[in-house]
PDB file of C-alpha atoms in Angstrom:
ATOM      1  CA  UNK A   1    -113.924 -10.273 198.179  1.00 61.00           C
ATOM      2  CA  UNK A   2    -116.693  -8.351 197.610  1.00 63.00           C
ATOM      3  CA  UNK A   3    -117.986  -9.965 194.305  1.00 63.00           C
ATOM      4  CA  UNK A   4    -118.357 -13.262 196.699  1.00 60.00           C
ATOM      5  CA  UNK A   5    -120.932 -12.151 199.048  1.00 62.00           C
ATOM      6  CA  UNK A   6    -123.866 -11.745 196.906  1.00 61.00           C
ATOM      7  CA  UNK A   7    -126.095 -14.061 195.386  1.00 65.00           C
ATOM      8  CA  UNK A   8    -124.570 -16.715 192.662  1.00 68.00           C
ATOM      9  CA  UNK A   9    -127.579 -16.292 190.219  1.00 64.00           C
ATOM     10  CA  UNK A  10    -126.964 -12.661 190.686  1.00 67.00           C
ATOM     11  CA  UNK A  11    -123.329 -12.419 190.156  1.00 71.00           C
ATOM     12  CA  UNK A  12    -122.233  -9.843 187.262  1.00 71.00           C
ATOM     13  CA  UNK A  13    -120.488 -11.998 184.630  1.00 71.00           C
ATOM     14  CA  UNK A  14    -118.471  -9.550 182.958  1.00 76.00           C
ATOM     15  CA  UNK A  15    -117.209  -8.090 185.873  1.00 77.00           C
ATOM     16  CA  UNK A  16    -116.141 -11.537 187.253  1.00 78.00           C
ATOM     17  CA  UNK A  17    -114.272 -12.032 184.055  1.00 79.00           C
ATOM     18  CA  UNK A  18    -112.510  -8.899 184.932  1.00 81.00           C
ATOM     19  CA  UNK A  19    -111.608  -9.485 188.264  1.00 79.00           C
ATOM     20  CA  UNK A  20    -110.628 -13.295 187.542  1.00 82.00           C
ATOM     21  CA  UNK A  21    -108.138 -12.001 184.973  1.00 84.00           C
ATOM     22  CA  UNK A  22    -106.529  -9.152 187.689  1.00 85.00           C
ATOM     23  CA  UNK A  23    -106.234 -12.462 190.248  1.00 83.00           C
ATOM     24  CA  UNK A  24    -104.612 -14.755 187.783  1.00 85.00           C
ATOM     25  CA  UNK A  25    -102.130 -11.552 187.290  1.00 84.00           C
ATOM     26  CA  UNK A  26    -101.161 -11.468 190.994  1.00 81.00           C
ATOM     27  CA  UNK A  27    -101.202 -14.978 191.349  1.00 85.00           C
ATOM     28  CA  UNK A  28     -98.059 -15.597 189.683  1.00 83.00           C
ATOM     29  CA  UNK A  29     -96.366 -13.885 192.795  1.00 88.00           C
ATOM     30  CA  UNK A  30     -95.879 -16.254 195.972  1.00 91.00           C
ATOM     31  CA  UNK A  31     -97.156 -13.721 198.413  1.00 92.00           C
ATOM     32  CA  UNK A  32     -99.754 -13.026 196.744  1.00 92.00           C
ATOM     33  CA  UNK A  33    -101.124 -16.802 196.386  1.00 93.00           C
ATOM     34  CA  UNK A  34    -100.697 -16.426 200.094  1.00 94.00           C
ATOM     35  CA  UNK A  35    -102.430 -12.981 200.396  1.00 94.00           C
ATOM     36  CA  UNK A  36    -105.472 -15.290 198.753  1.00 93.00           C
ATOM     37  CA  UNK A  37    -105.334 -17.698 201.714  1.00 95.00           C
ATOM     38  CA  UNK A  38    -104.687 -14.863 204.627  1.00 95.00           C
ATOM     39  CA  UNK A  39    -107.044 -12.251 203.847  1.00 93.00           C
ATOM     40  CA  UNK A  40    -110.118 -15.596 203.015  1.00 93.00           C
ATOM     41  CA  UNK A  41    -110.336 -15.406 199.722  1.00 91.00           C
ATOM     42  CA  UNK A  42    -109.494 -19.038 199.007  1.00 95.00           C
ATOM     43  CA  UNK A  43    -112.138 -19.781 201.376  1.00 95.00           C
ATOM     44  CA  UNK A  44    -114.768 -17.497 199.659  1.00 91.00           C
ATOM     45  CA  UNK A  45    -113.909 -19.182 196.601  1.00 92.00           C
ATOM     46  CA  UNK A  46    -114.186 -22.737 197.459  1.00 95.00           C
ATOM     47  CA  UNK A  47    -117.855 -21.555 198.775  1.00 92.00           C
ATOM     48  CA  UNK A  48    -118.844 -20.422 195.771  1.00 91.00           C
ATOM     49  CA  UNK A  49    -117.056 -23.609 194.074  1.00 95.00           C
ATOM     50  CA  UNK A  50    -119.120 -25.475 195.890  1.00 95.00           C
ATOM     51  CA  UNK A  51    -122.445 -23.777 195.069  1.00 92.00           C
ATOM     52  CA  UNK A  52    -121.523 -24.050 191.400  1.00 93.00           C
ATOM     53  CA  UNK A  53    -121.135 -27.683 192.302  1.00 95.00           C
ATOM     54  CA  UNK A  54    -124.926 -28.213 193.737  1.00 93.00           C
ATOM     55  CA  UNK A  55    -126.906 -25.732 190.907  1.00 90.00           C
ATOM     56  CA  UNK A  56    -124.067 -28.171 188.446  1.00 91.00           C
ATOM     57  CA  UNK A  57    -126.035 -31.300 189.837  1.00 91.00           C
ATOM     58  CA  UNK A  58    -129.806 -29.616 189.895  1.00 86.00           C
ATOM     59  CA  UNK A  59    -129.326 -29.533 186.207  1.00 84.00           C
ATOM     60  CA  UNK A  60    -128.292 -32.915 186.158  1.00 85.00           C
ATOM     61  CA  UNK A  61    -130.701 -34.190 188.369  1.00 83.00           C
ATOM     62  CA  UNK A  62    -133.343 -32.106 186.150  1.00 78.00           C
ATOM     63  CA  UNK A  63    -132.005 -33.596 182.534  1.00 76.00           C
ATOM     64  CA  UNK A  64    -132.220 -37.097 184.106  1.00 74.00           C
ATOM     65  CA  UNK A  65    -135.746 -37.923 183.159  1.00 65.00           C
ATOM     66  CA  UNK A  66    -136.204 -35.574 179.970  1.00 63.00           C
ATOM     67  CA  UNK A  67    -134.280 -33.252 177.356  1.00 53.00           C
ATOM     68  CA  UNK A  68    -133.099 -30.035 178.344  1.00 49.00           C
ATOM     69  CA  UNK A  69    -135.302 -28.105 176.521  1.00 51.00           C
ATOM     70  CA  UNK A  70    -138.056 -29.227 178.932  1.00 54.00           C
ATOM     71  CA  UNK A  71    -136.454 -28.735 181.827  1.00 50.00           C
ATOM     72  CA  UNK A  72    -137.300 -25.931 184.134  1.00 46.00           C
ATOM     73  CA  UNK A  73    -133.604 -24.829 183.896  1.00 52.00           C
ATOM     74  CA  UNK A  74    -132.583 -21.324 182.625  1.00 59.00           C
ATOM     75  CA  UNK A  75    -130.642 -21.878 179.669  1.00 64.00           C
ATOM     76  CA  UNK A  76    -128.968 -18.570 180.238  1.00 68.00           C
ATOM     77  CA  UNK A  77    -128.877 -18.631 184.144  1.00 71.00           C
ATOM     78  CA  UNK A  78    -127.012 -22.155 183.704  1.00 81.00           C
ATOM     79  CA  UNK A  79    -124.271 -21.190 181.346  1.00 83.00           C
ATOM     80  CA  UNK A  80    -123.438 -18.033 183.566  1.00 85.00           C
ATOM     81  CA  UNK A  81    -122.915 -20.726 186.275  1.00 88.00           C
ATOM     82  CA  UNK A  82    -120.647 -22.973 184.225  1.00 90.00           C
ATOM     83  CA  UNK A  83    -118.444 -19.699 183.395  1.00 89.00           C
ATOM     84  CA  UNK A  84    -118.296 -18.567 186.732  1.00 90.00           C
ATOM     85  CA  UNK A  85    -117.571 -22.001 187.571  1.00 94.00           C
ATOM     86  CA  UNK A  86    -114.634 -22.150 185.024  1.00 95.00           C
ATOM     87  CA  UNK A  87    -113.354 -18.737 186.470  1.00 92.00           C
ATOM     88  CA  UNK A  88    -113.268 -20.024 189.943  1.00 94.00           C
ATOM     89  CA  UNK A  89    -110.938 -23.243 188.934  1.00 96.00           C
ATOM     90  CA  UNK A  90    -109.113 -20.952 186.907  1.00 95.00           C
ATOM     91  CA  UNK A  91    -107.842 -18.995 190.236  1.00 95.00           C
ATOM     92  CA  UNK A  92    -108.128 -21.877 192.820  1.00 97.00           C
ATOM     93  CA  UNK A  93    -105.415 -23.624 189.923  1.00 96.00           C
ATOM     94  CA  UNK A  94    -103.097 -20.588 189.877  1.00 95.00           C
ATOM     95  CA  UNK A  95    -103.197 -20.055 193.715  1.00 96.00           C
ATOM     96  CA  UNK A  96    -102.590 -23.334 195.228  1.00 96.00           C
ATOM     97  CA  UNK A  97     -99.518 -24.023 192.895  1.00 94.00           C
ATOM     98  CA  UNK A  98     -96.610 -24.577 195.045  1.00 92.00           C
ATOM     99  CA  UNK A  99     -99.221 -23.207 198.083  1.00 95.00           C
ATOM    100  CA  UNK A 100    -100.285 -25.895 200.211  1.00 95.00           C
ATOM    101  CA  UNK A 101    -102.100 -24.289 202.686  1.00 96.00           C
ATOM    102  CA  UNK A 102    -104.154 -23.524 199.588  1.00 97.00           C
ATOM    103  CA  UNK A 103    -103.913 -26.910 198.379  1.00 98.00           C
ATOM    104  CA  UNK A 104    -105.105 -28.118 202.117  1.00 97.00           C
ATOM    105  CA  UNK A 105    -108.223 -25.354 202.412  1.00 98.00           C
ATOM    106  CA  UNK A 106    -109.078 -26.621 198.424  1.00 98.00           C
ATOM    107  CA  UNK A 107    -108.801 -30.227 199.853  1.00 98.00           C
ATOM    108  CA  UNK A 108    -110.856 -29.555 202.759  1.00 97.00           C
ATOM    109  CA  UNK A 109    -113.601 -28.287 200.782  1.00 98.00           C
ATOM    110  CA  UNK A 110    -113.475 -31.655 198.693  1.00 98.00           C
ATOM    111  CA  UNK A 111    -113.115 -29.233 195.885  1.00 98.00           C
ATOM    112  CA  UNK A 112    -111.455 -32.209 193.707  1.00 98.00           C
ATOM    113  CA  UNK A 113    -114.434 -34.471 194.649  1.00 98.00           C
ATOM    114  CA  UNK A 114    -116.932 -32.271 193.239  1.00 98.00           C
ATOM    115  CA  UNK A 115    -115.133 -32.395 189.918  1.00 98.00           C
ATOM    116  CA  UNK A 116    -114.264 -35.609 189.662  1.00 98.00           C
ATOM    117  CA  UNK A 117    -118.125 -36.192 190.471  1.00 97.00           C
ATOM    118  CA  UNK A 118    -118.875 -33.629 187.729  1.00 97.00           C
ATOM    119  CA  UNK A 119    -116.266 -35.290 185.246  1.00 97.00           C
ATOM    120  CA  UNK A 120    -118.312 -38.622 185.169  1.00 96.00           C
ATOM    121  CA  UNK A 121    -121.821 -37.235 184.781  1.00 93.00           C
ATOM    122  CA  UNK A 122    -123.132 -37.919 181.231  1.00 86.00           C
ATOM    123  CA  UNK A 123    -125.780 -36.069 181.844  1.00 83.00           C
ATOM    124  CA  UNK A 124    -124.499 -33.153 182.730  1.00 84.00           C
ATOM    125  CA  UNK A 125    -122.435 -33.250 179.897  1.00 82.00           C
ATOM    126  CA  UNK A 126    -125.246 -34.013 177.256  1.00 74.00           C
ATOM    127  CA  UNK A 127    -127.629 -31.207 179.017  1.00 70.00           C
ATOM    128  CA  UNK A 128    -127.612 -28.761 175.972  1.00 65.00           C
ATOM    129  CA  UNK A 129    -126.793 -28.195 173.082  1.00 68.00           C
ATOM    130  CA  UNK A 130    -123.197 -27.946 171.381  1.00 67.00           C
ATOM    131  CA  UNK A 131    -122.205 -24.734 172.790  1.00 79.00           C
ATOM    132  CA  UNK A 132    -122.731 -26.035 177.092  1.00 81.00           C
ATOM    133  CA  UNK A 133    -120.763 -29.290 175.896  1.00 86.00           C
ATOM    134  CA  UNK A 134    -117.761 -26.813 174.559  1.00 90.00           C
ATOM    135  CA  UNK A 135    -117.796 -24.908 177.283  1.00 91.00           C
ATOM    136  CA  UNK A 136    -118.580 -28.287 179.985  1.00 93.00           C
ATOM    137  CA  UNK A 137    -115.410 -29.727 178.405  1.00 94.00           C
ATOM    138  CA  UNK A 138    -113.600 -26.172 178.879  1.00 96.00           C
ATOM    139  CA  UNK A 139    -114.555 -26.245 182.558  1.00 96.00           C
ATOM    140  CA  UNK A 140    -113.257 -29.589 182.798  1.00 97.00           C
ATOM    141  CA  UNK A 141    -109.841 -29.115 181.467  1.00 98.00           C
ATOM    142  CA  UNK A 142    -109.323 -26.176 183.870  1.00 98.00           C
ATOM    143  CA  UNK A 143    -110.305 -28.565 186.550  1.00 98.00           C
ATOM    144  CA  UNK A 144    -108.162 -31.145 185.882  1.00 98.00           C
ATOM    145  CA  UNK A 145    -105.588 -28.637 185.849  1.00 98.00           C
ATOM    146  CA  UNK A 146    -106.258 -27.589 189.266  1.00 98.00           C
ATOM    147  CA  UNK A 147    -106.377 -31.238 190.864  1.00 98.00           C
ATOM    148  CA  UNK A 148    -102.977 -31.183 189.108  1.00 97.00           C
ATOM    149  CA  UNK A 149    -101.647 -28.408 191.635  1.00 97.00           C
ATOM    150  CA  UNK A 150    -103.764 -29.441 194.480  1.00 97.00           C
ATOM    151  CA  UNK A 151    -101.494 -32.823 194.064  1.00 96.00           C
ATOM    152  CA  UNK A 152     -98.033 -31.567 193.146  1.00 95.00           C
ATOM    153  CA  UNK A 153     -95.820 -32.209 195.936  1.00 92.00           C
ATOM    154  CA  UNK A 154     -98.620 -33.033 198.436  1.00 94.00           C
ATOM    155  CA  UNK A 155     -98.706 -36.260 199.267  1.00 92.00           C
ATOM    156  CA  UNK A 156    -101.659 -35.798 201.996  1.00 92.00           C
ATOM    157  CA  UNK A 157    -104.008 -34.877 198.756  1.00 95.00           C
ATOM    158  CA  UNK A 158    -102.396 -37.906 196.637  1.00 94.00           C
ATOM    159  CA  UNK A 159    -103.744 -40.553 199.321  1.00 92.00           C
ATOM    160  CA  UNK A 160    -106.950 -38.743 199.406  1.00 95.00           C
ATOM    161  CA  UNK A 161    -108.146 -38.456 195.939  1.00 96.00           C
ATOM    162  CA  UNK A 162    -106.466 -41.636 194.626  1.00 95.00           C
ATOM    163  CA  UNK A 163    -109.439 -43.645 195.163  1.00 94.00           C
ATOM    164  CA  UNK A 164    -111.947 -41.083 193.991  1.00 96.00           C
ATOM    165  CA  UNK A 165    -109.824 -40.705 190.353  1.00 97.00           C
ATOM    166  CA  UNK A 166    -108.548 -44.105 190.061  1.00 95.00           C
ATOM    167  CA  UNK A 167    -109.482 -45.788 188.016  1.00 95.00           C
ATOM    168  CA  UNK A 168    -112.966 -45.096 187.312  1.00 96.00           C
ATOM    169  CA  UNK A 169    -112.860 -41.617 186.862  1.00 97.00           C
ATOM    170  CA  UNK A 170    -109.516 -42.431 184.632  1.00 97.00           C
ATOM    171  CA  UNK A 171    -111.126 -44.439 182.449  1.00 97.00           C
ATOM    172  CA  UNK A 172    -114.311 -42.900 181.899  1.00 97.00           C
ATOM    173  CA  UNK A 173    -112.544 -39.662 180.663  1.00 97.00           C
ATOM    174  CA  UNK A 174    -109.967 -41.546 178.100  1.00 97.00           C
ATOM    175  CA  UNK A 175    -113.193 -43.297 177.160  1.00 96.00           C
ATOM    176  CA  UNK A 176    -115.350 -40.576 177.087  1.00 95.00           C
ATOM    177  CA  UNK A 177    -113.160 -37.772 175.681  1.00 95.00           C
ATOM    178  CA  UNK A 178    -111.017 -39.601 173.272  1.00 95.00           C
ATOM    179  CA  UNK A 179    -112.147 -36.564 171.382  1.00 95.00           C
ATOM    180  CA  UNK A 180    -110.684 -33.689 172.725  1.00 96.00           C
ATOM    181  CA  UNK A 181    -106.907 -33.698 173.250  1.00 97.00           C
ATOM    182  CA  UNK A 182    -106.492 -31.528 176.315  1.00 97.00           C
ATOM    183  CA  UNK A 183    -108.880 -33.210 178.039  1.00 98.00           C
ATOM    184  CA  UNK A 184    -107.018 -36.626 177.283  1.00 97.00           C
ATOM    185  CA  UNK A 185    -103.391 -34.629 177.967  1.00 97.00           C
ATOM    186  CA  UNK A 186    -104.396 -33.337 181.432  1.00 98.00           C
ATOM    187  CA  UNK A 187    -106.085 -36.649 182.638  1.00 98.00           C
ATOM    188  CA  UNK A 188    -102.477 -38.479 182.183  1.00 97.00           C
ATOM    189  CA  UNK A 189    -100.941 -35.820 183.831  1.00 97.00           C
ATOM    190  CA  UNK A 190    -102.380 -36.312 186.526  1.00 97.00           C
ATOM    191  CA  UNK A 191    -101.971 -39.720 186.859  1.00 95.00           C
ATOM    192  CA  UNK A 192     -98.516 -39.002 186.261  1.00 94.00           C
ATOM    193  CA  UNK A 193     -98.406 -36.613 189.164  1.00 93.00           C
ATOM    194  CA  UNK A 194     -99.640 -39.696 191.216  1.00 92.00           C
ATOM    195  CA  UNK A 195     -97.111 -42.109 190.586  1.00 88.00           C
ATOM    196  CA  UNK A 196     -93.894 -39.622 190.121  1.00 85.00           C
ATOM    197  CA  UNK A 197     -92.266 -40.337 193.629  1.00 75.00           C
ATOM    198  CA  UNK A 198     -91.080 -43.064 195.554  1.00 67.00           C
ATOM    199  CA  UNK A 199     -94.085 -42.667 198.215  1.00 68.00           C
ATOM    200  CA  UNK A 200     -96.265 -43.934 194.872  1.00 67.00           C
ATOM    201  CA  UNK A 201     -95.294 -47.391 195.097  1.00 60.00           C
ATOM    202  CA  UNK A 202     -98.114 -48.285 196.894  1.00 68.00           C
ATOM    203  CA  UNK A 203    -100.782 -46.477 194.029  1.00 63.00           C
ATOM    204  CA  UNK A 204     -98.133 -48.379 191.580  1.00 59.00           C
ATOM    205  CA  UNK A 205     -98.844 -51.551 192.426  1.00 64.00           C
ATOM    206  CA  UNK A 206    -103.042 -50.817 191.490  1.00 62.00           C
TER     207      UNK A 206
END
């Protein structure tokens, strides 16, 4: 938990990569997915989620009204937040499959929210050059993976973010990614997830 106390625009890339590959390891295990939640780390990762999510939306905010290049933004600064970023999904999908007081802590942070919000910003999307949209589009098929598992057999986080991902944010990514295939894949997937079970009817019916 360590890595999680300092500062974001601090935080050693290289060793996060390290340490997010020795989580994803354990995280296979059930205990250890609830280890994550018992000891905080869950929590200390949906923090730092969420501060990827507001320095996510400065940059938006700041490619709004000009082209990135202009921007004030740290070109290297903001692609070491979009792979922490990608990191963090990475364990909060492994650990809150099958886990749902993972799933409810993720939930509870609005952690699917933020990316859905992120999903649907063009401008965030368009803020560099071809290497951030690679590695934006990365980010977001992790993420989609992880509202995946933060739905599976919870039917508390299906009524929640039903609204937020149908069917705008549905549309705008078959629209807006017809390009990549993963991206496509994982966004019907998760509508699938929505509608699998009799309690769907309702959602059905849309």
């Amino acid at each position: 938990r360590e890595l999680f106390r300092g500062s974001l625009l601090q935080v050693d890339c290289n060793r996060m990569d390290s340490i997010s590959k020795g989580i994803l390891k354990l995280s296979a295990v059930d205990t250890e997915r609830e280890n994550c939640y018992d000891i905080g780390l869950t929590e200390d990762l949906c923090v730092w989620f969420t501060q990827c999510y507001n320095y996510l939306c400065d940059i938006s905010k700041s490619v709004r009204f000009s082209t990135y290049a202009d921007t004030p933004v740290n070109v290297t600064v903001s692609m070491s937040i979009l792979s922490v970023a990608t990191n963090l999904a990475r364990i909060l999908r492994n650990i809150c499959s099958n886990n749902e007081q993972n799933q409810s802590l993720i939930l509870k942070h609005e952690i699917p929210f933020y990316i859905i919000k992120l999903s649907m910003d063009k401008h965030l999307w368009a803020a560099g050059e071809m290497g951030w949209s690679e590695w934006f589009e990365t980010f977001l098929q992790v993420s989609l993976q992880l509202i995946f598992n933060v739905l599976t057999n919870n039917e508390e986080a299906k009524h929640s973010v039903w609204p937020l991902f149908f069917p705008d944010c549905f549309n705008f990514l078959l629209k807006h990614f017809s390009h990549n295939t993963k991206i496509t894949t994982y966004t019907l997937a998760v509508l699938y997830n929505f509608v699998n079970d009799s309690a769907s009817l309702p959602r059905l019916a849309e």
